[in-house]
Amino acid sequence: SSSASVTVLPVDARLPMSTTTGSLVDQAPGVRLQSFGDVDSFSGVSIRGSTLRQVLVYVDGIPLNPEGGQAVNLSEWPLRAFSRVEVYRGNTPGRLGGAAVGGAINMVRDPSALSTASSASVSSHGRVSADTLSQFSPKIAGHKHHISAYLNASVNQGRFDYYTDNGTPYNRIDDQRLERENNRSGAFHALLGWRTEVGNGTLDVIDAWMSRGAELPGHINNPARAARIDTSRNLLGARYRPHWSGHRAHIVGWWLHRGEQYDDRLNEIGLGSQNQAQTAQSSGLRIHDTFALTGPTSLGLTASVRRDSASIDGEGAAEDEEEE
């Protein structure tokens, strides 16, 4: 029903366990994956030659980077928490309320397509990951509820050999092969969902929480010993879809909080001595309705309001706020 070119990528048991959100999206035509390391490192996509910020990313229609405010790291979103991923190239559907230059990615949770399961994996370089998905449908006060909980934890030692010339490309005597140090990382994800019928409509509530820490190894010829970055994120969203005859409407509200602590007080990365805590918040409300006019003609209307704020504590602290 969209005027955009769209590819729908299902997430099911046929996918290899090594598949990540970024590598799955990379299978869509016109998409180029840009990854800066292993599966736990930053991973973003460009669509049809766009920049990473020109691709809007959504979770169940909730924007993670409204109006291209930042590039979304897809490695922060575990693939098994979703039932499918929609990749839009060019025009973004009006129901998502965006006007991205490159396109949009919508990671969708469909409770009817999810199944209770658990898994664990051990990969090379000392990476261990485990996840579990549980769901149940109790009936309370005559109303049926569907509750789901997805949990994922991973630890990556980041142990791999690399070649270094010690900064002297014309001197082969001091060349050596070393093991990467200060390269460990760990992450914990939790995504909770609740669906129920309210009045003449369906209410969906999700809460996605993440805590992640990663050491920064630095340049191969000048490795870091103590630099690291810690990230936390919480996304709380609600969507109500009224069942009106001849209409496809929804109301979406969200609150997104993200915090990062960058610690390089020894100036090992080469950007100056820094120890900064950065926080960013985004909250908003979007209302959309598509209804038929005559024959095959339909009209879609979208109204939205959003408030963004960001602050940095530490060296060069600054604050900025934006409202739309």
PDB file of C-alpha atoms in Angstrom:
ATOM      1  CA  SER A   1       0.000   0.000   0.000  1.00  0.00           C
ATOM      2  CA  SER A   2       3.047   2.291  -0.088  1.00  0.00           C
ATOM      3  CA  SER A   3       4.278   4.351  -3.028  1.00  0.00           C
ATOM      4  CA  ALA A   4       7.856   3.524  -2.024  1.00  0.00           C
ATOM      5  CA  SER A   5       9.937   0.593  -3.175  1.00  0.00           C
ATOM      6  CA  VAL A   6       9.865  -1.718  -0.182  1.00  0.00           C
ATOM      7  CA  THR A   7      11.522  -5.004   0.734  1.00  0.00           C
ATOM      8  CA  VAL A   8      10.119  -7.036   3.624  1.00  0.00           C
ATOM      9  CA  LEU A   9      12.696  -9.283   5.292  1.00  0.00           C
ATOM     10  CA  PRO A  10      11.216 -11.939   7.605  1.00  0.00           C
ATOM     11  CA  VAL A  11      13.022 -12.989  10.778  1.00  0.00           C
ATOM     12  CA  ASP A  12      12.483 -16.704  11.336  1.00  0.00           C
ATOM     13  CA  ALA A  13      14.278 -19.978  11.990  1.00  0.00           C
ATOM     14  CA  ARG A  14      15.618 -20.098   8.432  1.00  0.00           C
ATOM     15  CA  LEU A  15      18.099 -17.311   9.153  1.00  0.00           C
ATOM     16  CA  PRO A  16      21.564 -18.374  10.341  1.00  0.00           C
ATOM     17  CA  MET A  17      22.274 -17.564  13.979  1.00  0.00           C
ATOM     18  CA  SER A  18      25.138 -15.324  12.861  1.00  0.00           C
ATOM     19  CA  THR A  19      22.743 -12.977  11.053  1.00  0.00           C
ATOM     20  CA  THR A  20      22.599  -9.489  12.543  1.00  0.00           C
ATOM     21  CA  THR A  21      20.151  -6.658  11.930  1.00  0.00           C
ATOM     22  CA  GLY A  22      22.697  -4.890   9.746  1.00  0.00           C
ATOM     23  CA  SER A  23      23.582  -7.951   7.661  1.00  0.00           C
ATOM     24  CA  LEU A  24      19.887  -8.731   7.105  1.00  0.00           C
ATOM     25  CA  VAL A  25      19.103  -5.194   5.947  1.00  0.00           C
ATOM     26  CA  ASP A  26      22.138  -5.394   3.658  1.00  0.00           C
ATOM     27  CA  GLN A  27      20.303  -8.073   1.650  1.00  0.00           C
ATOM     28  CA  ALA A  28      17.784  -5.534   0.360  1.00  0.00           C
ATOM     29  CA  PRO A  29      18.496  -3.953  -3.052  1.00  0.00           C
ATOM     30  CA  GLY A  30      20.070  -0.494  -3.006  1.00  0.00           C
ATOM     31  CA  VAL A  31      21.384  -0.854   0.550  1.00  0.00           C
ATOM     32  CA  ARG A  32      25.036  -0.546   1.518  1.00  0.00           C
ATOM     33  CA  LEU A  33      26.167  -1.701   4.957  1.00  0.00           C
ATOM     34  CA  GLN A  34      28.930   0.297   6.640  1.00  0.00           C
ATOM     35  CA  SER A  35      30.474  -1.599   9.540  1.00  0.00           C
ATOM     36  CA  PHE A  36      33.492  -0.594  11.602  1.00  0.00           C
ATOM     37  CA  GLY A  37      34.631  -3.886  13.114  1.00  0.00           C
ATOM     38  CA  ASP A  38      32.984  -7.045  14.401  1.00  0.00           C
ATOM     39  CA  VAL A  39      29.263  -7.665  14.991  1.00  0.00           C
ATOM     40  CA  ASP A  40      29.302  -5.572  18.199  1.00  0.00           C
ATOM     41  CA  SER A  41      30.876  -2.522  16.559  1.00  0.00           C
ATOM     42  CA  PHE A  42      29.028   0.348  14.921  1.00  0.00           C
ATOM     43  CA  SER A  43      26.925  -0.716  11.941  1.00  0.00           C
ATOM     44  CA  GLY A  44      24.897   1.688   9.794  1.00  0.00           C
ATOM     45  CA  VAL A  45      23.344   1.614   6.337  1.00  0.00           C
ATOM     46  CA  SER A  46      22.963   3.989   3.452  1.00  0.00           C
ATOM     47  CA  ILE A  47      20.205   3.593   0.871  1.00  0.00           C
ATOM     48  CA  ARG A  48      20.702   4.583  -2.760  1.00  0.00           C
ATOM     49  CA  GLY A  49      23.850   6.562  -1.983  1.00  0.00           C
ATOM     50  CA  SER A  50      22.472   8.498   0.985  1.00  0.00           C
ATOM     51  CA  THR A  51      24.429   9.224   4.148  1.00  0.00           C
ATOM     52  CA  LEU A  52      23.806   7.212   7.308  1.00  0.00           C
ATOM     53  CA  ARG A  53      21.843  10.087   8.860  1.00  0.00           C
ATOM     54  CA  GLN A  54      19.540  10.334   5.838  1.00  0.00           C
ATOM     55  CA  VAL A  55      18.058   6.905   6.591  1.00  0.00           C
ATOM     56  CA  LEU A  56      15.305   7.040   9.215  1.00  0.00           C
ATOM     57  CA  VAL A  57      15.074   4.012  11.506  1.00  0.00           C
ATOM     58  CA  TYR A  58      11.913   3.000  13.362  1.00  0.00           C
ATOM     59  CA  VAL A  59      10.874   0.387  15.907  1.00  0.00           C
ATOM     60  CA  ASP A  60       7.191  -0.448  15.431  1.00  0.00           C
ATOM     61  CA  GLY A  61       6.768   2.951  13.789  1.00  0.00           C
ATOM     62  CA  ILE A  62       8.545   4.822  16.625  1.00  0.00           C
ATOM     63  CA  PRO A  63      11.397   6.997  15.251  1.00  0.00           C
ATOM     64  CA  LEU A  64      14.892   6.467  16.636  1.00  0.00           C
ATOM     65  CA  ASN A  65      16.445   9.404  14.736  1.00  0.00           C
ATOM     66  CA  PRO A  66      13.650  11.886  13.936  1.00  0.00           C
ATOM     67  CA  GLU A  67      14.452  14.092  10.941  1.00  0.00           C
ATOM     68  CA  GLY A  68      17.870  12.446  10.634  1.00  0.00           C
ATOM     69  CA  GLY A  69      19.099  13.750  13.964  1.00  0.00           C
ATOM     70  CA  GLN A  70      21.809  11.095  14.107  1.00  0.00           C
ATOM     71  CA  ALA A  71      22.971   7.870  12.502  1.00  0.00           C
ATOM     72  CA  VAL A  72      21.430   4.812  14.151  1.00  0.00           C
ATOM     73  CA  ASN A  73      23.721   1.973  15.194  1.00  0.00           C
ATOM     74  CA  LEU A  74      21.872  -1.165  14.055  1.00  0.00           C
ATOM     75  CA  SER A  75      24.159  -3.406  16.119  1.00  0.00           C
ATOM     76  CA  GLU A  76      22.393  -2.033  19.222  1.00  0.00           C
ATOM     77  CA  TRP A  77      19.170  -3.791  18.180  1.00  0.00           C
ATOM     78  CA  PRO A  78      19.202  -7.610  18.411  1.00  0.00           C
ATOM     79  CA  LEU A  79      17.557  -9.132  15.359  1.00  0.00           C
ATOM     80  CA  ARG A  80      15.698 -11.954  17.152  1.00  0.00           C
ATOM     81  CA  ALA A  81      13.544  -9.449  19.046  1.00  0.00           C
ATOM     82  CA  PHE A  82      11.622  -8.699  15.828  1.00  0.00           C
ATOM     83  CA  SER A  83       9.437 -10.660  13.436  1.00  0.00           C
ATOM     84  CA  ARG A  84      10.338  -8.749  10.268  1.00  0.00           C
ATOM     85  CA  VAL A  85      12.291  -5.753   8.979  1.00  0.00           C
ATOM     86  CA  GLU A  86      10.858  -3.422   6.329  1.00  0.00           C
ATOM     87  CA  VAL A  87      13.295  -1.483   4.104  1.00  0.00           C
ATOM     88  CA  TYR A  88      11.816   1.472   2.197  1.00  0.00           C
ATOM     89  CA  ARG A  89      13.833   3.034  -0.618  1.00  0.00           C
ATOM     90  CA  GLY A  90      13.011   6.553  -1.696  1.00  0.00           C
ATOM     91  CA  ASN A  91       9.626   7.751  -0.462  1.00  0.00           C
ATOM     92  CA  THR A  92       8.855   7.071   3.180  1.00  0.00           C
ATOM     93  CA  PRO A  93       5.262   5.975   3.901  1.00  0.00           C
ATOM     94  CA  GLY A  94       3.092   8.764   5.234  1.00  0.00           C
ATOM     95  CA  ARG A  95       2.029   6.629   8.184  1.00  0.00           C
ATOM     96  CA  LEU A  96       5.625   6.804   9.474  1.00  0.00           C
ATOM     97  CA  GLY A  97       5.537  10.584   9.335  1.00  0.00           C
ATOM     98  CA  GLY A  98       9.033  10.977   7.922  1.00  0.00           C
ATOM     99  CA  ALA A  99      10.555  12.626   4.870  1.00  0.00           C
ATOM    100  CA  ALA A 100      13.901  10.868   4.629  1.00  0.00           C
ATOM    101  CA  VAL A 101      16.125  11.505   1.619  1.00  0.00           C
ATOM    102  CA  GLY A 102      17.404   7.944   1.362  1.00  0.00           C
ATOM    103  CA  GLY A 103      14.605   5.863   2.817  1.00  0.00           C
ATOM    104  CA  ALA A 104      13.553   4.201   6.027  1.00  0.00           C
ATOM    105  CA  ILE A 105      13.980   0.999   8.009  1.00  0.00           C
ATOM    106  CA  ASN A 106      11.141  -0.225  10.218  1.00  0.00           C
ATOM    107  CA  MET A 107      11.866  -3.072  12.662  1.00  0.00           C
ATOM    108  CA  VAL A 108       8.481  -4.656  13.411  1.00  0.00           C
ATOM    109  CA  ARG A 109       7.365  -6.775  16.348  1.00  0.00           C
ATOM    110  CA  ASP A 110       4.313  -8.865  15.451  1.00  0.00           C
ATOM    111  CA  PRO A 111       3.172 -10.884  18.511  1.00  0.00           C
ATOM    112  CA  SER A 112       1.343 -13.361  16.295  1.00  0.00           C
ATOM    113  CA  ALA A 113       4.593 -14.211  14.507  1.00  0.00           C
ATOM    114  CA  LEU A 114       6.766 -14.531  17.627  1.00  0.00           C
ATOM    115  CA  SER A 115       7.386 -17.857  19.354  1.00  0.00           C
ATOM    116  CA  THR A 116       8.900 -18.794  22.703  1.00  0.00           C
ATOM    117  CA  ALA A 117      12.517 -19.802  22.194  1.00  0.00           C
ATOM    118  CA  SER A 118      16.004 -19.628  23.686  1.00  0.00           C
ATOM    119  CA  SER A 119      19.417 -19.836  22.095  1.00  0.00           C
ATOM    120  CA  ALA A 120      23.104 -19.493  22.838  1.00  0.00           C
ATOM    121  CA  SER A 121      26.123 -19.114  20.604  1.00  0.00           C
ATOM    122  CA  VAL A 122      29.904 -19.098  20.880  1.00  0.00           C
ATOM    123  CA  SER A 123      31.870 -17.302  18.183  1.00  0.00           C
ATOM    124  CA  SER A 124      35.488 -16.713  17.353  1.00  0.00           C
ATOM    125  CA  HIS A 125      37.604 -14.121  19.166  1.00  0.00           C
ATOM    126  CA  GLY A 126      35.948 -14.980  22.487  1.00  0.00           C
ATOM    127  CA  ARG A 127      32.343 -13.871  21.882  1.00  0.00           C
ATOM    128  CA  VAL A 128      29.504 -15.532  23.829  1.00  0.00           C
ATOM    129  CA  SER A 129      25.850 -14.591  23.369  1.00  0.00           C
ATOM    130  CA  ALA A 130      22.553 -15.896  24.749  1.00  0.00           C
ATOM    131  CA  ASP A 131      18.950 -14.766  24.321  1.00  0.00           C
ATOM    132  CA  THR A 132      15.469 -15.869  25.279  1.00  0.00           C
ATOM    133  CA  LEU A 133      11.943 -14.899  24.231  1.00  0.00           C
ATOM    134  CA  SER A 134       8.983 -15.654  26.494  1.00  0.00           C
ATOM    135  CA  GLN A 135       5.344 -14.776  25.961  1.00  0.00           C
ATOM    136  CA  PHE A 136       1.962 -15.575  27.422  1.00  0.00           C
ATOM    137  CA  SER A 137      -1.625 -14.427  26.904  1.00  0.00           C
ATOM    138  CA  PRO A 138      -3.568 -14.132  30.179  1.00  0.00           C
ATOM    139  CA  LYS A 139      -7.204 -13.089  30.363  1.00  0.00           C
ATOM    140  CA  ILE A 140      -7.852 -10.469  33.020  1.00  0.00           C
ATOM    141  CA  ALA A 141     -11.257  -8.912  33.800  1.00  0.00           C
ATOM    142  CA  GLY A 142     -12.651 -10.220  30.542  1.00  0.00           C
ATOM    143  CA  HIS A 143      -9.841  -8.695  28.458  1.00  0.00           C
ATOM    144  CA  LYS A 144      -7.204 -10.739  26.679  1.00  0.00           C
ATOM    145  CA  HIS A 145      -3.629  -9.505  27.051  1.00  0.00           C
ATOM    146  CA  HIS A 146      -0.505 -10.551  25.201  1.00  0.00           C
ATOM    147  CA  ILE A 147       2.766 -10.054  27.075  1.00  0.00           C
ATOM    148  CA  SER A 148       6.218 -10.770  25.653  1.00  0.00           C
ATOM    149  CA  ALA A 149       9.733 -10.383  27.015  1.00  0.00           C
ATOM    150  CA  TYR A 150      12.951 -10.643  25.011  1.00  0.00           C
ATOM    151  CA  LEU A 151      16.290 -10.728  26.841  1.00  0.00           C
ATOM    152  CA  ASN A 152      19.750 -10.816  25.286  1.00  0.00           C
ATOM    153  CA  ALA A 153      23.221 -10.749  26.817  1.00  0.00           C
ATOM    154  CA  SER A 154      26.575 -10.905  25.074  1.00  0.00           C
ATOM    155  CA  VAL A 155      30.234 -10.717  26.061  1.00  0.00           C
ATOM    156  CA  ASN A 156      32.991 -10.222  23.515  1.00  0.00           C
ATOM    157  CA  GLN A 157      36.638 -10.559  24.488  1.00  0.00           C
ATOM    158  CA  GLY A 158      37.723  -9.147  21.127  1.00  0.00           C
ATOM    159  CA  ARG A 159      40.805 -11.352  20.971  1.00  0.00           C
ATOM    160  CA  PHE A 160      42.289 -11.477  17.496  1.00  0.00           C
ATOM    161  CA  ASP A 161      45.720 -11.229  15.962  1.00  0.00           C
ATOM    162  CA  TYR A 162      46.710  -8.259  13.850  1.00  0.00           C
ATOM    163  CA  TYR A 163      49.755  -7.153  11.917  1.00  0.00           C
ATOM    164  CA  THR A 164      51.556  -3.909  12.753  1.00  0.00           C
ATOM    165  CA  ASP A 165      54.566  -2.208  11.220  1.00  0.00           C
ATOM    166  CA  ASN A 166      55.013  -0.018  14.352  1.00  0.00           C
ATOM    167  CA  GLY A 167      54.635   3.077  12.206  1.00  0.00           C
ATOM    168  CA  THR A 168      57.742   2.353  10.116  1.00  0.00           C
ATOM    169  CA  PRO A 169      56.504   0.990   6.778  1.00  0.00           C
ATOM    170  CA  TYR A 170      60.010   0.917   5.278  1.00  0.00           C
ATOM    171  CA  ASN A 171      61.580  -0.972   8.171  1.00  0.00           C
ATOM    172  CA  ARG A 172      60.614  -4.647   8.176  1.00  0.00           C
ATOM    173  CA  ILE A 173      62.738  -5.523  11.207  1.00  0.00           C
ATOM    174  CA  ASP A 174      60.271  -4.192  13.814  1.00  0.00           C
ATOM    175  CA  ASP A 175      57.143  -5.634  12.112  1.00  0.00           C
ATOM    176  CA  GLN A 176      55.228  -8.052  14.307  1.00  0.00           C
ATOM    177  CA  ARG A 177      51.901  -9.777  14.842  1.00  0.00           C
ATOM    178  CA  LEU A 178      50.167  -8.995  18.139  1.00  0.00           C
ATOM    179  CA  GLU A 179      46.907  -9.781  19.897  1.00  0.00           C
ATOM    180  CA  ARG A 180      44.418  -6.946  20.186  1.00  0.00           C
ATOM    181  CA  GLU A 181      44.162  -5.557  23.714  1.00  0.00           C
ATOM    182  CA  ASN A 182      41.648  -3.269  25.459  1.00  0.00           C
ATOM    183  CA  ASN A 183      39.013  -4.524  23.031  1.00  0.00           C
ATOM    184  CA  ARG A 184      36.452  -6.179  25.308  1.00  0.00           C
ATOM    185  CA  SER A 185      32.750  -5.323  25.166  1.00  0.00           C
ATOM    186  CA  GLY A 186      29.519  -6.459  26.754  1.00  0.00           C
ATOM    187  CA  ALA A 187      25.839  -5.670  26.285  1.00  0.00           C
ATOM    188  CA  PHE A 188      22.454  -6.456  27.775  1.00  0.00           C
ATOM    189  CA  HIS A 189      19.152  -5.875  25.956  1.00  0.00           C
ATOM    190  CA  ALA A 190      15.585  -6.163  27.197  1.00  0.00           C
ATOM    191  CA  LEU A 191      12.514  -5.575  25.061  1.00  0.00           C
ATOM    192  CA  LEU A 192       9.125  -5.887  26.736  1.00  0.00           C
ATOM    193  CA  GLY A 193       5.819  -5.762  24.895  1.00  0.00           C
ATOM    194  CA  TRP A 194       2.163  -5.627  25.911  1.00  0.00           C
ATOM    195  CA  ARG A 195      -0.916  -5.736  23.654  1.00  0.00           C
ATOM    196  CA  THR A 196      -4.558  -5.528  24.615  1.00  0.00           C
ATOM    197  CA  GLU A 197      -7.913  -4.337  23.317  1.00  0.00           C
ATOM    198  CA  VAL A 198      -9.029  -0.930  24.629  1.00  0.00           C
ATOM    199  CA  GLY A 199     -12.423   0.284  23.538  1.00  0.00           C
ATOM    200  CA  ASN A 200     -12.808  -0.126  19.813  1.00  0.00           C
ATOM    201  CA  GLY A 201      -9.088  -0.468  19.144  1.00  0.00           C
ATOM    202  CA  THR A 202      -5.776  -2.154  19.915  1.00  0.00           C
ATOM    203  CA  LEU A 203      -3.158  -0.767  22.298  1.00  0.00           C
ATOM    204  CA  ASP A 204       0.517  -1.750  22.009  1.00  0.00           C
ATOM    205  CA  VAL A 205       3.135  -0.716  24.572  1.00  0.00           C
ATOM    206  CA  ILE A 206       6.860  -1.476  24.279  1.00  0.00           C
ATOM    207  CA  ASP A 207       9.852  -0.746  26.476  1.00  0.00           C
ATOM    208  CA  ALA A 208      13.309  -1.351  24.972  1.00  0.00           C
ATOM    209  CA  TRP A 209      16.265  -1.011  27.338  1.00  0.00           C
ATOM    210  CA  MET A 210      19.969  -1.443  26.642  1.00  0.00           C
ATOM    211  CA  SER A 211      23.196  -1.191  28.627  1.00  0.00           C
ATOM    212  CA  ARG A 212      26.477  -1.508  26.784  1.00  0.00           C
ATOM    213  CA  GLY A 213      30.151  -1.037  27.572  1.00  0.00           C
ATOM    214  CA  ALA A 214      33.075  -1.210  25.183  1.00  0.00           C
ATOM    215  CA  GLU A 215      36.796  -0.673  25.466  1.00  0.00           C
ATOM    216  CA  LEU A 216      38.475   1.399  22.749  1.00  0.00           C
ATOM    217  CA  PRO A 217      41.695  -0.219  21.499  1.00  0.00           C
ATOM    218  CA  GLY A 218      42.968   2.794  19.563  1.00  0.00           C
ATOM    219  CA  HIS A 219      45.327   2.744  16.589  1.00  0.00           C
ATOM    220  CA  ILE A 220      47.257  -0.451  15.871  1.00  0.00           C
ATOM    221  CA  ASN A 221      50.584   1.410  16.055  1.00  0.00           C
ATOM    222  CA  ASN A 222      49.630   3.233  19.256  1.00  0.00           C
ATOM    223  CA  PRO A 223      47.160   1.026  21.159  1.00  0.00           C
ATOM    224  CA  ALA A 224      45.104   2.391  24.029  1.00  0.00           C
ATOM    225  CA  ARG A 225      45.122   0.782  27.458  1.00  0.00           C
ATOM    226  CA  ALA A 226      42.244   2.411  29.320  1.00  0.00           C
ATOM    227  CA  ALA A 227      39.944   4.290  26.895  1.00  0.00           C
ATOM    228  CA  ARG A 228      36.318   3.142  26.861  1.00  0.00           C
ATOM    229  CA  ILE A 229      32.751   4.199  26.129  1.00  0.00           C
ATOM    230  CA  ASP A 230      29.600   3.169  28.007  1.00  0.00           C
ATOM    231  CA  THR A 231      26.122   3.552  26.542  1.00  0.00           C
ATOM    232  CA  SER A 232      22.631   3.220  27.984  1.00  0.00           C
ATOM    233  CA  ARG A 233      19.316   3.641  26.189  1.00  0.00           C
ATOM    234  CA  ASN A 234      15.641   3.344  27.023  1.00  0.00           C
ATOM    235  CA  LEU A 235      12.770   3.596  24.561  1.00  0.00           C
ATOM    236  CA  LEU A 236       9.196   3.695  25.854  1.00  0.00           C
ATOM    237  CA  GLY A 237       6.456   3.828  23.245  1.00  0.00           C
ATOM    238  CA  ALA A 238       2.724   3.312  22.899  1.00  0.00           C
ATOM    239  CA  ARG A 239       0.563   2.909  19.803  1.00  0.00           C
ATOM    240  CA  TYR A 240      -3.233   2.891  19.641  1.00  0.00           C
ATOM    241  CA  ARG A 241      -5.025   1.723  16.496  1.00  0.00           C
ATOM    242  CA  PRO A 242      -8.781   2.373  16.458  1.00  0.00           C
ATOM    243  CA  HIS A 243     -10.911  -0.002  14.389  1.00  0.00           C
ATOM    244  CA  TRP A 244     -12.862   2.500  12.309  1.00  0.00           C
ATOM    245  CA  SER A 245     -14.626   1.327   9.175  1.00  0.00           C
ATOM    246  CA  GLY A 246     -12.925   2.722   6.063  1.00  0.00           C
ATOM    247  CA  HIS A 247     -10.017   4.171   8.057  1.00  0.00           C
ATOM    248  CA  ARG A 248      -6.487   3.070   8.890  1.00  0.00           C
ATOM    249  CA  ALA A 249      -5.540   5.287  11.777  1.00  0.00           C
ATOM    250  CA  HIS A 250      -3.089   5.212  14.647  1.00  0.00           C
ATOM    251  CA  ILE A 251      -1.757   7.365  17.464  1.00  0.00           C
ATOM    252  CA  VAL A 252       1.895   6.891  18.438  1.00  0.00           C
ATOM    253  CA  GLY A 253       3.653   8.424  21.430  1.00  0.00           C
ATOM    254  CA  TRP A 254       7.242   7.854  22.530  1.00  0.00           C
ATOM    255  CA  TRP A 255       9.993   8.833  24.933  1.00  0.00           C
ATOM    256  CA  LEU A 256      13.616   8.023  24.080  1.00  0.00           C
ATOM    257  CA  HIS A 257      16.537   8.569  26.441  1.00  0.00           C
ATOM    258  CA  ARG A 258      20.150   7.882  25.548  1.00  0.00           C
ATOM    259  CA  GLY A 259      23.298   8.428  27.584  1.00  0.00           C
ATOM    260  CA  GLU A 260      26.965   7.961  26.699  1.00  0.00           C
ATOM    261  CA  GLN A 261      30.054   8.179  28.899  1.00  0.00           C
ATOM    262  CA  TYR A 262      33.291   8.650  26.959  1.00  0.00           C
ATOM    263  CA  ASP A 263      36.447   8.251  29.058  1.00  0.00           C
ATOM    264  CA  ASP A 264      39.851   8.978  27.529  1.00  0.00           C
ATOM    265  CA  ARG A 265      41.516  10.965  30.271  1.00  0.00           C
ATOM    266  CA  LEU A 266      44.911   9.651  29.194  1.00  0.00           C
ATOM    267  CA  ASN A 267      44.480  11.029  25.654  1.00  0.00           C
ATOM    268  CA  GLU A 268      45.206   7.638  24.105  1.00  0.00           C
ATOM    269  CA  ILE A 269      42.837   8.024  21.153  1.00  0.00           C
ATOM    270  CA  GLY A 270      44.430  11.289  20.035  1.00  0.00           C
ATOM    271  CA  LEU A 271      41.423  13.617  20.398  1.00  0.00           C
ATOM    272  CA  GLY A 272      42.632  15.299  23.581  1.00  0.00           C
ATOM    273  CA  SER A 273      42.037  14.385  27.193  1.00  0.00           C
ATOM    274  CA  GLN A 274      38.288  13.884  27.592  1.00  0.00           C
ATOM    275  CA  ASN A 275      35.874  12.514  30.145  1.00  0.00           C
ATOM    276  CA  GLN A 276      32.401  13.477  28.982  1.00  0.00           C
ATOM    277  CA  ALA A 277      28.872  12.335  29.741  1.00  0.00           C
ATOM    278  CA  GLN A 278      26.396  13.079  26.971  1.00  0.00           C
ATOM    279  CA  THR A 279      22.635  12.635  27.256  1.00  0.00           C
ATOM    280  CA  ALA A 280      19.944  13.040  24.614  1.00  0.00           C
ATOM    281  CA  GLN A 281      16.174  12.816  24.930  1.00  0.00           C
ATOM    282  CA  SER A 282      13.388  12.780  22.383  1.00  0.00           C
ATOM    283  CA  SER A 283       9.651  12.674  23.017  1.00  0.00           C
ATOM    284  CA  GLY A 284       6.799  13.079  20.597  1.00  0.00           C
ATOM    285  CA  LEU A 285       3.301  12.305  19.434  1.00  0.00           C
ATOM    286  CA  ARG A 286       2.138  11.385  15.924  1.00  0.00           C
ATOM    287  CA  ILE A 287      -1.428  11.005  14.643  1.00  0.00           C
ATOM    288  CA  HIS A 288      -2.140   9.489  11.225  1.00  0.00           C
ATOM    289  CA  ASP A 289      -5.277   8.545   9.341  1.00  0.00           C
ATOM    290  CA  THR A 290      -5.752   7.152   5.848  1.00  0.00           C
ATOM    291  CA  PHE A 291      -9.305   6.945   4.525  1.00  0.00           C
ATOM    292  CA  ALA A 292     -10.944   6.222   1.181  1.00  0.00           C
ATOM    293  CA  LEU A 293     -12.424   9.023  -0.899  1.00  0.00           C
ATOM    294  CA  THR A 294     -13.788   7.615  -4.139  1.00  0.00           C
ATOM    295  CA  GLY A 295     -12.869   4.392  -5.886  1.00  0.00           C
ATOM    296  CA  PRO A 296      -9.115   3.732  -5.658  1.00  0.00           C
ATOM    297  CA  THR A 297      -8.394   7.225  -4.302  1.00  0.00           C
ATOM    298  CA  SER A 298      -7.493   7.649  -0.652  1.00  0.00           C
ATOM    299  CA  LEU A 299      -6.231  10.519   1.465  1.00  0.00           C
ATOM    300  CA  GLY A 300      -3.661  10.342   4.240  1.00  0.00           C
ATOM    301  CA  LEU A 301      -3.211  12.988   6.920  1.00  0.00           C
ATOM    302  CA  THR A 302      -0.400  13.115   9.480  1.00  0.00           C
ATOM    303  CA  ALA A 303       0.151  15.514  12.384  1.00  0.00           C
ATOM    304  CA  SER A 304       3.074  15.291  14.783  1.00  0.00           C
ATOM    305  CA  VAL A 305       4.808  17.202  17.562  1.00  0.00           C
ATOM    306  CA  ARG A 306       8.274  16.467  18.922  1.00  0.00           C
ATOM    307  CA  ARG A 307      10.717  17.797  21.479  1.00  0.00           C
ATOM    308  CA  ASP A 308      14.444  17.006  21.470  1.00  0.00           C
ATOM    309  CA  SER A 309      17.103  17.967  23.995  1.00  0.00           C
ATOM    310  CA  ALA A 310      20.778  17.180  24.512  1.00  0.00           C
ATOM    311  CA  SER A 311      23.455  18.051  27.043  1.00  0.00           C
ATOM    312  CA  ILE A 312      27.155  17.355  27.588  1.00  0.00           C
ATOM    313  CA  ASP A 313      28.801  17.353  31.003  1.00  0.00           C
ATOM    314  CA  GLY A 314      32.568  17.529  31.208  1.00  0.00           C
ATOM    315  CA  GLU A 315      35.173  19.331  29.152  1.00  0.00           C
ATOM    316  CA  GLY A 316      33.503  21.689  26.682  1.00  0.00           C
ATOM    317  CA  ALA A 317      30.040  21.167  28.211  1.00  0.00           C
ATOM    318  CA  ALA A 318      27.156  22.529  26.176  1.00  0.00           C
ATOM    319  CA  GLU A 319      23.417  22.301  26.085  1.00  0.00           C
ATOM    320  CA  ASP A 320      21.015  22.449  23.169  1.00  0.00           C
ATOM    321  CA  GLU A 321      17.284  22.056  22.789  1.00  0.00           C
ATOM    322  CA  GLU A 322      15.029  21.871  19.785  1.00  0.00           C
ATOM    323  CA  GLU A 323      11.285  21.735  19.432  1.00  0.00           C
ATOM    324  CA  GLU A 324       9.123  20.931  16.421  1.00  0.00           C
TER     325      GLU A 324
END
